[in-house]
Coordinates of C-alpha atoms in Angstrom, one line a residue:
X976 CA 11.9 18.2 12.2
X977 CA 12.8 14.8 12.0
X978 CA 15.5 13.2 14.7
X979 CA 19.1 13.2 13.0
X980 CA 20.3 9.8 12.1
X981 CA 24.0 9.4 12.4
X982 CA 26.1 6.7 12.1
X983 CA 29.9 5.8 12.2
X984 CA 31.6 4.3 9.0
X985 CA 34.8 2.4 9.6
X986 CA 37.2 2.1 7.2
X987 CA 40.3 -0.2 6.4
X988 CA 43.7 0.5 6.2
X989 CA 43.6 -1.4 2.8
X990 CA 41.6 0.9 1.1
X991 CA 43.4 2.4 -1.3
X992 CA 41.3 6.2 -1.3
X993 CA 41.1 6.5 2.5
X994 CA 44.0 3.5 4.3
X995 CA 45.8 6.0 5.7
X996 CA 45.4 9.0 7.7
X997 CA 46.6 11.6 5.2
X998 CA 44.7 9.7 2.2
X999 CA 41.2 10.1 4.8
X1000 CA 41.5 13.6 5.1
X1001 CA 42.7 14.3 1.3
X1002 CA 39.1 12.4 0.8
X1003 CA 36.9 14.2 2.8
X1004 CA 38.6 17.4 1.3
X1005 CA 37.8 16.6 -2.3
X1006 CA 35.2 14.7 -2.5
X1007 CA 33.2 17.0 -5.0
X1008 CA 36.7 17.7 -7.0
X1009 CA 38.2 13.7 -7.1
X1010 CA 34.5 12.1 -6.9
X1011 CA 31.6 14.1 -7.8
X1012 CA 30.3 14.3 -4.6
X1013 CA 29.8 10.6 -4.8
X1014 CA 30.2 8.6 -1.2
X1015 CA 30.9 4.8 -1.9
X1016 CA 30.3 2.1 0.4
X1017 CA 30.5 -1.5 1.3
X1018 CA 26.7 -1.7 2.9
X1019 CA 25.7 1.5 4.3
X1020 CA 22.2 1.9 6.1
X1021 CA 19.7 5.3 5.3
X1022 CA 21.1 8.0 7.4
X1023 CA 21.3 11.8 7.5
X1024 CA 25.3 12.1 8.4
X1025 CA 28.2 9.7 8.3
X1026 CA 31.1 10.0 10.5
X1027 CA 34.0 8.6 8.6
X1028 CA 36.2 6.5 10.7
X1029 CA 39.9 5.3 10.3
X1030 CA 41.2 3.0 13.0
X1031 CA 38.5 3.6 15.5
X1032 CA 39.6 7.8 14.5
X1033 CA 37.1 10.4 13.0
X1034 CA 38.2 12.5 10.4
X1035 CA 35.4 14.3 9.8
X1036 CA 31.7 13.6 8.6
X1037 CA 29.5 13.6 5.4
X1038 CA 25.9 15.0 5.3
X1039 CA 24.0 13.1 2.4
X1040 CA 21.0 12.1 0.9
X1041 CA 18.8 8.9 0.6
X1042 CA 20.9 5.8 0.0
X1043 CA 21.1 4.7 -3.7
X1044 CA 22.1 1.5 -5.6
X1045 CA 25.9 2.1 -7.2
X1046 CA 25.6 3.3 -10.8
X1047 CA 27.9 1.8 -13.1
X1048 CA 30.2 4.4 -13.6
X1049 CA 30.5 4.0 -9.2
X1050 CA 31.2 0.2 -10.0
X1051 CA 34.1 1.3 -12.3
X1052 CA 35.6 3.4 -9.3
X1053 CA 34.6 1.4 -6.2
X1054 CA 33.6 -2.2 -7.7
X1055 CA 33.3 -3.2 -3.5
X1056 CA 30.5 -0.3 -2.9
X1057 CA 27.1 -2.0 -2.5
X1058 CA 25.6 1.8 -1.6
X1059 CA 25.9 5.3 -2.7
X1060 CA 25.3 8.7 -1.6
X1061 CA 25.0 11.9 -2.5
X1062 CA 27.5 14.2 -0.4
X1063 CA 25.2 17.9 0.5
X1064 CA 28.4 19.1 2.7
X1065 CA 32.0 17.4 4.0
X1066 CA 33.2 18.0 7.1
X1067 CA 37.0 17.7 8.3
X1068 CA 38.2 17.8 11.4
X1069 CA 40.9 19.9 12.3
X1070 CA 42.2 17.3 14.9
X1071 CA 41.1 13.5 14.2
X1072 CA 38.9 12.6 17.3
X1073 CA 38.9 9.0 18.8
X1074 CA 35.9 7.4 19.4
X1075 CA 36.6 4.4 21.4
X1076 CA 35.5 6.6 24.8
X1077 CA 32.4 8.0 22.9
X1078 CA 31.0 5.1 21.5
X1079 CA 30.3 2.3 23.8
X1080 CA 31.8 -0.6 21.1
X1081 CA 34.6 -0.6 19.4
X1082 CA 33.6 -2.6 16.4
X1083 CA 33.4 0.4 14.3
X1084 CA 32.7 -1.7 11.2
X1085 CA 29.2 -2.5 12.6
X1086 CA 28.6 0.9 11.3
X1087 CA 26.7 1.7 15.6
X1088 CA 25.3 5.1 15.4
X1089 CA 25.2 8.0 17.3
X1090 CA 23.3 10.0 19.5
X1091 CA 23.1 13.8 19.0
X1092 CA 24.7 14.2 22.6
X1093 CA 27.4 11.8 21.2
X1094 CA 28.1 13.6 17.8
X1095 CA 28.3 16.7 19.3
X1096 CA 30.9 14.9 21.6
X1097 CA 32.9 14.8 18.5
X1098 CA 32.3 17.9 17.1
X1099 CA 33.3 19.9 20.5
X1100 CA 36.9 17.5 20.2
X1101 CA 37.5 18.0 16.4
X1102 CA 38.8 21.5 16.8
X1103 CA 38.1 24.0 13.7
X1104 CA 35.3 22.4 11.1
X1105 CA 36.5 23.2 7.6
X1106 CA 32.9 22.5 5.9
X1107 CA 32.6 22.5 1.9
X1108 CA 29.5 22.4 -0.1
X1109 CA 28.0 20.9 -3.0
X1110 CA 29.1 23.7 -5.5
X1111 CA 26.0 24.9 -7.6
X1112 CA 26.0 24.4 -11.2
X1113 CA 26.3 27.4 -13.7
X1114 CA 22.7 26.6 -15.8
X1115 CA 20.9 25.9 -12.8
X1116 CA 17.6 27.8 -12.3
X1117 CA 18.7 30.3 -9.7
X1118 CA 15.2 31.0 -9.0
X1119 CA 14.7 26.9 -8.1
X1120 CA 16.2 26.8 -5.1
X1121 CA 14.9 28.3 -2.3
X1122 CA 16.8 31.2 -0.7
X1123 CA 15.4 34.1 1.3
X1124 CA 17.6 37.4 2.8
X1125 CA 17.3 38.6 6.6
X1126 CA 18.8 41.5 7.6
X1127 CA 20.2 42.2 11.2
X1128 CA 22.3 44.8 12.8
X1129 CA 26.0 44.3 12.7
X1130 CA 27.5 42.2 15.1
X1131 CA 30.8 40.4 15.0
X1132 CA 29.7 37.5 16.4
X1133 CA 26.0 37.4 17.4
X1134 CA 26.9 35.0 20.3
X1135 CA 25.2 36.8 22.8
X1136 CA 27.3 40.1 22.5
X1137 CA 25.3 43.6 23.8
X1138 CA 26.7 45.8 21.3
X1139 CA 25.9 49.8 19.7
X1140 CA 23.3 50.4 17.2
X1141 CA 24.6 49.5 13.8
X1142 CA 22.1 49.6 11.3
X1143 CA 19.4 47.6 13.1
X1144 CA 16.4 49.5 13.1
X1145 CA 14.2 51.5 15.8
X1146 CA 13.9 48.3 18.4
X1147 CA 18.1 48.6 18.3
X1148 CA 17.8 52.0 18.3
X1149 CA 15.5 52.4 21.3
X1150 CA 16.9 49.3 23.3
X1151 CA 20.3 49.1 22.3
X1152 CA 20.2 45.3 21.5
X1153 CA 18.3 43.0 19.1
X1154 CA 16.8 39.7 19.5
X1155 CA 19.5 38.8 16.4
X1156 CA 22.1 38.4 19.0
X1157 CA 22.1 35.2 19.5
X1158 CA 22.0 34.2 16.0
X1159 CA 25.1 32.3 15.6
X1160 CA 25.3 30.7 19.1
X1161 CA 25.0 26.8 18.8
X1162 CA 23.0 24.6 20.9
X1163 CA 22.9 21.1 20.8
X1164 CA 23.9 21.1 17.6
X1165 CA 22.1 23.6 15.7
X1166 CA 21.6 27.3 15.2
X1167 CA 18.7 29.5 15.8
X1168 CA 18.2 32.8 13.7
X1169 CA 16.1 35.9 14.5
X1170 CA 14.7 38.6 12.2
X1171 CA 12.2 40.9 12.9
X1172 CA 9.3 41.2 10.0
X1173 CA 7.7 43.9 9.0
X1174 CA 3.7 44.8 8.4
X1175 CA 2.3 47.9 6.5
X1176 CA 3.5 49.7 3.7
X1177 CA 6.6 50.6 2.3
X1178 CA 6.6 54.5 3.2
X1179 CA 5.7 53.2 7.3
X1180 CA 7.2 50.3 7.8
X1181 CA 6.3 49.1 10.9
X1182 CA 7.9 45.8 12.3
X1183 CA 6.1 42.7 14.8
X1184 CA 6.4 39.6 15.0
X1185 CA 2.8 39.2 14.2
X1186 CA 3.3 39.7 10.5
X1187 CA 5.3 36.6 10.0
X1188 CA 7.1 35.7 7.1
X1189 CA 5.2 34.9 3.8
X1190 CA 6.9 30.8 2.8
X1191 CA 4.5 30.9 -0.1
X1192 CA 7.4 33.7 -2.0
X1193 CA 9.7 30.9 -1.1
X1194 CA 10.6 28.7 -4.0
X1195 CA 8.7 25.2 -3.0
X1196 CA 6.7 26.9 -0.4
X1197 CA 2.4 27.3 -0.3
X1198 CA 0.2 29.7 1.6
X1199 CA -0.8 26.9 3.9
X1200 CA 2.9 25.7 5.1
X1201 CA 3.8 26.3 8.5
X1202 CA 7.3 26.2 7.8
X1203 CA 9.9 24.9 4.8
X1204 CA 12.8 23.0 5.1
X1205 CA 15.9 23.6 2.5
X1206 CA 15.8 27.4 2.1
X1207 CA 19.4 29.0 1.9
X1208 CA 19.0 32.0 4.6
X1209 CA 21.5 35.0 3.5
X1210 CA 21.8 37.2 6.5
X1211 CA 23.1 40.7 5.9
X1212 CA 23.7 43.8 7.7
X1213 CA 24.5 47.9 7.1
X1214 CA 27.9 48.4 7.2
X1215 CA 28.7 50.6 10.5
X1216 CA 31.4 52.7 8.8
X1217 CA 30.7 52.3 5.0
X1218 CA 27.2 52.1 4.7
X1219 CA 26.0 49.7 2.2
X1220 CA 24.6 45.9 2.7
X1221 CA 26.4 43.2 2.9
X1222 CA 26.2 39.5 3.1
X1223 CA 27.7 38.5 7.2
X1224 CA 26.7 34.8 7.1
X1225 CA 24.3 32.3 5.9
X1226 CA 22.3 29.1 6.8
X1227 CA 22.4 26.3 4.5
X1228 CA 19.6 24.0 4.3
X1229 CA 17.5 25.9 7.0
X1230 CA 14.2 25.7 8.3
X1231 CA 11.9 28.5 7.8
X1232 CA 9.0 29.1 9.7
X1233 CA 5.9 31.7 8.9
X1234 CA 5.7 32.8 12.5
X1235 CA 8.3 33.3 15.6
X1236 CA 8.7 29.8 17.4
X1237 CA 9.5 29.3 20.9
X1238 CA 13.6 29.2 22.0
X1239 CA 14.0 25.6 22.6
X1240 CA 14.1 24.7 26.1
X1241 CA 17.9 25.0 27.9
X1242 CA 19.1 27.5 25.1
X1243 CA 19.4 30.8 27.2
X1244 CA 18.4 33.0 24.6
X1245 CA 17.7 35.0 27.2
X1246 CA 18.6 39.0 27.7
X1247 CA 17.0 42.2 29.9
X1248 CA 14.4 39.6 31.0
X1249 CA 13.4 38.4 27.4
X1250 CA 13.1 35.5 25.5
X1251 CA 14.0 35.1 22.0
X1252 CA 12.4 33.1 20.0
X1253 CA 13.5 32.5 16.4
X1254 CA 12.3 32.3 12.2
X1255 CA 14.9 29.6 11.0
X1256 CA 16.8 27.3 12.3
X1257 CA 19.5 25.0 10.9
X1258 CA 22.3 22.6 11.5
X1259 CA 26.0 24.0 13.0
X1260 CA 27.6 22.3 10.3
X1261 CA 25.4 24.4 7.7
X1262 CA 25.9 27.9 8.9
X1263 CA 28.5 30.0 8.5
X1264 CA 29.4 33.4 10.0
X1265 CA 32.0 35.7 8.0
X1266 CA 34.8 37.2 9.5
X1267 CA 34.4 41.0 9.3
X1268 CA 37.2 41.4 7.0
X1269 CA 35.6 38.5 4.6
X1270 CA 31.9 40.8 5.0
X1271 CA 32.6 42.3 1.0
X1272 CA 29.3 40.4 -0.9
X1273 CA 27.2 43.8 -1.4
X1274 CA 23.4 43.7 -1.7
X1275 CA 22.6 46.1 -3.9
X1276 CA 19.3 48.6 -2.4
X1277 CA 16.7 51.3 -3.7
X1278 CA 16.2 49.5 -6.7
X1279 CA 12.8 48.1 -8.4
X1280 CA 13.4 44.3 -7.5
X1281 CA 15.6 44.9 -5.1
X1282 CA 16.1 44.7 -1.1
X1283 CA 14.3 48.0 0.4
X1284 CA 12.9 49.0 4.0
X1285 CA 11.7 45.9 4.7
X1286 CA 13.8 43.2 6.8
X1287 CA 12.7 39.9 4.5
X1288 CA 13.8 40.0 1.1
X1289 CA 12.4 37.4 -0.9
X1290 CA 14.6 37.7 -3.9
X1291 CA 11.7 36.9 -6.5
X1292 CA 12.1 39.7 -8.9
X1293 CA 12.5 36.9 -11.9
X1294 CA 13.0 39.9 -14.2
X1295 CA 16.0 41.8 -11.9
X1296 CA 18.2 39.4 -10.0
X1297 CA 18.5 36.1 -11.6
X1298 CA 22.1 36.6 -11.9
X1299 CA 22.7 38.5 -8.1
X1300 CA 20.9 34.9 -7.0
X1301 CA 23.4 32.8 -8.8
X1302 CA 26.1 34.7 -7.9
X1303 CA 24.8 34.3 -4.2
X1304 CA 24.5 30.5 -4.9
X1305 CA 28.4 30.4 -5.9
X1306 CA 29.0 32.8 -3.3
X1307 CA 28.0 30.7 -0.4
X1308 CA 29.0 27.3 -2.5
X1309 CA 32.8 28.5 -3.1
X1310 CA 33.7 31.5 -1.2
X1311 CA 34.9 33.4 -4.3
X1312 CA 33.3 37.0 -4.7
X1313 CA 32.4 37.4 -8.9
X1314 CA 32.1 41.5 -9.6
X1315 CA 35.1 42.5 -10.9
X1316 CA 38.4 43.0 -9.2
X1317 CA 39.1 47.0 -7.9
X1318 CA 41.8 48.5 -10.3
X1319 CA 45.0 49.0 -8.5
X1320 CA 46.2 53.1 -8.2
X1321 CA 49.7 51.9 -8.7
X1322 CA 51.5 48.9 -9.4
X1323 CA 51.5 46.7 -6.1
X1324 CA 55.5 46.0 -4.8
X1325 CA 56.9 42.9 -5.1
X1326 CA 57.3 40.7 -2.1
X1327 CA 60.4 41.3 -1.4
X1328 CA 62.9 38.6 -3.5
X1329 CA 65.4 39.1 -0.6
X1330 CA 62.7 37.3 1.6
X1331 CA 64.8 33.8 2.4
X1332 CA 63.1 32.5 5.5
X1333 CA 60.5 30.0 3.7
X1334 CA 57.9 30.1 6.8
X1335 CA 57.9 33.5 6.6
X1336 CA 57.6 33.3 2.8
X1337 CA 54.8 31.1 3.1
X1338 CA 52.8 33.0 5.9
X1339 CA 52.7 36.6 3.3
X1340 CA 51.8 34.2 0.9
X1341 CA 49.0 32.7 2.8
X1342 CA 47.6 36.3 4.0
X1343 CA 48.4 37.8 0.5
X1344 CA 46.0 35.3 -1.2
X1345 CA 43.4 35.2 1.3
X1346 CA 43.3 39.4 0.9
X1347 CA 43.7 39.4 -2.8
X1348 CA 40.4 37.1 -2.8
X1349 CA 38.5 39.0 -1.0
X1350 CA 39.3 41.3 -4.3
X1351 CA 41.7 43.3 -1.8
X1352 CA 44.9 45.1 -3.7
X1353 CA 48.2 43.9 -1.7
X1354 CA 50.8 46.2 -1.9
X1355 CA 54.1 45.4 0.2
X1356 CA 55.5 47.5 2.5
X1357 CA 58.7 45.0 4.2
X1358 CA 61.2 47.2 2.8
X1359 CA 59.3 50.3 4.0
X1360 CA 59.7 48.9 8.1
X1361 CA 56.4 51.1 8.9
X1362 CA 55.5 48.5 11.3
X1363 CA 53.4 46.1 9.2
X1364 CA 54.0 44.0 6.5
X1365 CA 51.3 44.0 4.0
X1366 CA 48.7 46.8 3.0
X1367 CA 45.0 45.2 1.6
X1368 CA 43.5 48.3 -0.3
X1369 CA 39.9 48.6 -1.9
X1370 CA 37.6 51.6 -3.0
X1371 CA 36.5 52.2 1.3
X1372 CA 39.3 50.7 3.0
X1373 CA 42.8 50.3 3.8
X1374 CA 44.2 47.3 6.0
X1375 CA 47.5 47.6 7.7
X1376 CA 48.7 43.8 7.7
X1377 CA 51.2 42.3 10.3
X1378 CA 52.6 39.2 9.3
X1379 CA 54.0 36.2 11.0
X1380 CA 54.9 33.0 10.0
X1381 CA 55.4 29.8 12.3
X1382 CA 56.8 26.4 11.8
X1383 CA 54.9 24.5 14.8
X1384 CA 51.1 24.7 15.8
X1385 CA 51.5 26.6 18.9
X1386 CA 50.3 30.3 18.5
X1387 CA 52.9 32.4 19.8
X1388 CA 54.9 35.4 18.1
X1389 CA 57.2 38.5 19.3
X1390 CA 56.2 42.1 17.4
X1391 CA 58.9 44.6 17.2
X1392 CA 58.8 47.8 19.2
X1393 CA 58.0 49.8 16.0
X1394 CA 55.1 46.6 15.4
X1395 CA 53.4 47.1 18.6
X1396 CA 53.4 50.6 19.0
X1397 CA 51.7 50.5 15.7
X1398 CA 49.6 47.7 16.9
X1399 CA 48.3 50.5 19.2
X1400 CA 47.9 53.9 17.1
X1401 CA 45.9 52.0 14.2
X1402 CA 43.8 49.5 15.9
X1403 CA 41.1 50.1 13.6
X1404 CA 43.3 49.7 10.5
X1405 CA 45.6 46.6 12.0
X1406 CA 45.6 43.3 11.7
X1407 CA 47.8 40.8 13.1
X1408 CA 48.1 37.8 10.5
X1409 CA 49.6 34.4 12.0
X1410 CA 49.8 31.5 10.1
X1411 CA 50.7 28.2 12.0
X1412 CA 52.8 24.9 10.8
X1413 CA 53.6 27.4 7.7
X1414 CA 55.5 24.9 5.7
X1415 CA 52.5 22.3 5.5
X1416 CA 48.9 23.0 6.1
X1417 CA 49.1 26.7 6.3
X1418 CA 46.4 27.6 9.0
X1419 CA 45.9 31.3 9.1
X1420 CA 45.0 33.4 12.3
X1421 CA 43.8 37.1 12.4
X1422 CA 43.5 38.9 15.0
X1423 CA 41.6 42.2 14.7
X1424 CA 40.9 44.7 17.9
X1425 CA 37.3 44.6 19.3
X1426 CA 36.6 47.8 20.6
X1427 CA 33.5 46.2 22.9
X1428 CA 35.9 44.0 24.7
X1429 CA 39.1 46.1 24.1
X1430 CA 40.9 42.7 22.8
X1431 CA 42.1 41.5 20.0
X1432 CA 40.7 38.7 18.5
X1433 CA 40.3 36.2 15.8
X1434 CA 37.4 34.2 14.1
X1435 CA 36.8 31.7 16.0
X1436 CA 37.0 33.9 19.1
X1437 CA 40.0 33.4 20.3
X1438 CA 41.5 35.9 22.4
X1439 CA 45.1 37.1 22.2
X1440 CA 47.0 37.7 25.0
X1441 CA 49.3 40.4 24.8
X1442 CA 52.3 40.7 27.3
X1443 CA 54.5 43.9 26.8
X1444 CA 58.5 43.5 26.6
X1445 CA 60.5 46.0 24.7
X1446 CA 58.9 45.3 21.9
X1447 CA 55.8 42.6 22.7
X1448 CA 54.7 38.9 23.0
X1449 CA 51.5 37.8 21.7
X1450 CA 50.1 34.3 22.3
X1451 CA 46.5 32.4 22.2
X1452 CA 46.0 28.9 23.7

């Protein structure tokens, strides 16, 4: 792998797309939906990612391609842009970051760059990355771009966690870990993904890491390639209550080798005196771990063309699953599951009209969409004061959905005696939904009990601390 080239793009406060603060972020946000995925500026150099700068303040960054001359449809948008790019991914910050103590000039115009230390400086200030992708195109060849499935043993967050066997074959079984568990944990920048490959045939599949991993059943790949750079990685995982796969996370733009490589030196992927090496690796901003309430992309199994025993699943059945590896491509592009939606057994409640506090309003908003895309059925139950707000219901599972709504940024809620005692009987089931600054961006929290840890906490790992009153207080941060 080639070293990362990163530079800093100032912009003016002129500009009429990005001159002000809310204008930059509004940018980075819709690049693909305002501009085609289209980066335009004054004199730009070749580069890999571009921090975008307002005031001597990041916003967020672009990865792109090679630098291109302006077409003239570009000249007709930005008639000042002397370079073009082509935007892979956008990046924005969750909280602007300045980079006059990072970068050792202030002229940010002169376009300095960065070190990898330095950007991930930035990253580590810019609080939660919200990271969109080039979305894939409906006639696209599904079979051109290259994509290969792994499959793990559950985890929730394959940060270094020592969990049960879920699913994860006879080395979990026997040990009671997996060299996967480290999967998601970022170092210096990047990510470092471990599956273990099988040998023999299909009736006695027998798995080392001799075997390797075949890159010439990758699109793009030969026989004779040590590795492959571009390959969409879908990781998936049994289901440790439902059975079933399903799709946990995914590296974009991943590099996939045909043998175990080495952990890089200083990464601690370390456990019971082991080192783990790893089969792909690829940038933080390109991988993306699922919460497990978001886990509901099945892989379908047992079937000729489909994923069996084996723990690589090339996905090269031309004949069976052109359209399971578009709707993958879509999947991981947009977010948005395509089977159809479960039918309802009843006609869902109404959120209840009486409902006048708008924060609130706009927090069982926030968590009712986010369910009802996951192709949950939300039925109310505010009326019904059972303790929770919100049921999400599909063919396996039911969700018991606490929600709160604040005004500010600052985490911290008060549950109702009924709330937390049923906070406690349903652990399993409940989920404690808090949406933050409620009346403008609408950040959504939930918080969902680990039984390893015996906390509850939320995607990005947050633990919630829980102090008992009559009722309870809950805060994080």
């Amino acid at each position: 792998m080639s070293e990362r080239r990163i530079y800093v793009h100032g912009h003016s406060h002129e500009d009429r797309d990005v001159g002000e603060p809310a204008k930059m972020r509004t940018y980075i946000q819709r690049i693909f939906d305002d501009h085609d995925g289209r980066y335009l500026y004054g004199e730009g150099r070749e580069g890999d990612t571009i921090v975008l700068s307002l005031g001597a303040v990041a916003y967020g960054h672009f990865n792109v391609g090679e630098r291109q001359e302006p077409t003239p449809s570009d000249k007709l948008r930005y008639p000042e842009g002397e370079t073009a790019y082509d935007v892979h991914s956008a990046v924005l910050y969750e909280t602007p970051v300045p980079l006059k103590d990072i970068l050792s000039t202030r002229t940010i115009r002169l376009k300095p760059s960065l070190s990898l230390e330095q950007f991930n400086r930035v990253r580590s200030q810019a609080g939660r990355l919200q990271t969109a992708y080039r979305p894939a195109t409906s006639d696209a060849d599904p079979f051109a771009a290259p994509m290969i499935f792994f499959r793990t043993t559950w985890m929730r967050f394959y940060d270094g966690e020592v969990v049960p066997a879920s699913g994860g074959g006879s080395y979990v079984d026997e040990n009671g870990y997996g060299h996967e568990m480290f999967n998601f944990r970022p170092y210096r920048g990047r990510v470092y993904g471990y599956v273990r490959p099988p040998t023999g045939g299909s009736k006695n599949v027998e798995f080392v890491d001799g075997a390797g991993i075949k890159i010439e059943r990758i699109a793009g790949g030969t026989a004779s390639d040590e590795g492959l750079d571009g390959v969409l990685v879908v990781w998936v995982a049994k289901h440790p209550e439902h059975g079933g796969l399903y799709i946990v996370g995914w590296y974009r733009n991943a590099t996939v080798f045909c043998s175990a490589q080495p952990a890089p030196a200083g990464s601690e992927r370390t456990h019971n005196g082991e080192d783990f090496g790893y089969y792909a690796t690829a940038d933080v901003d390109d991988a993306r771990l699922l919460d497990i309430d978001e886990r509901k992309f099945a892989v379908p199994r047992q079937e000729k063309g489909w994923m069996g025993q084996s723990n690589v699943w090339y996905a090269d059945d031309q004949k069976a699953i052109g359209n399971f590896r578009r709707d993958v491509l879509r999947y991981v592009g947009t977010g948005e599951l395509f089977a159809g939606k479960p039918k309802p057994a009843g006609t869902p409640k109404q959120l209840d009209p009486l409902l006048r506090a708008k924060v609130e309003q706009a927090a069982v908003e926030t968590v009712r969409n986010f369910y009802e895309r996951l192709h949950y059925v939300v039925v109310s139950r505010e009326r019904d004061y059972v303790g929770w707000d919100l049921e999400a219901k599909n063919e396996k599972e039911t969700l018991l959905l606490e929600v709160k709504g604040i005004s500010g940024t600052d985490l911290c809620i008060e549950l109702t005696p009924n709330e937390f005692a049923k906070m406690q009987e349903e652990k399993a089931k409940y989920r404690l939904c808090v949406v933050t600054d409620a009346l403008e961006s609408r950040k959504l929290a939930i918080f969902s009990y680990n039984p390893e840890t015996n906390e509850w906490q939320d995607a990005r790992r947050r633990i919630l601390a829980v102090t008992p009153l009559t009722g309870a207080r809950c805060s994080c941060g």
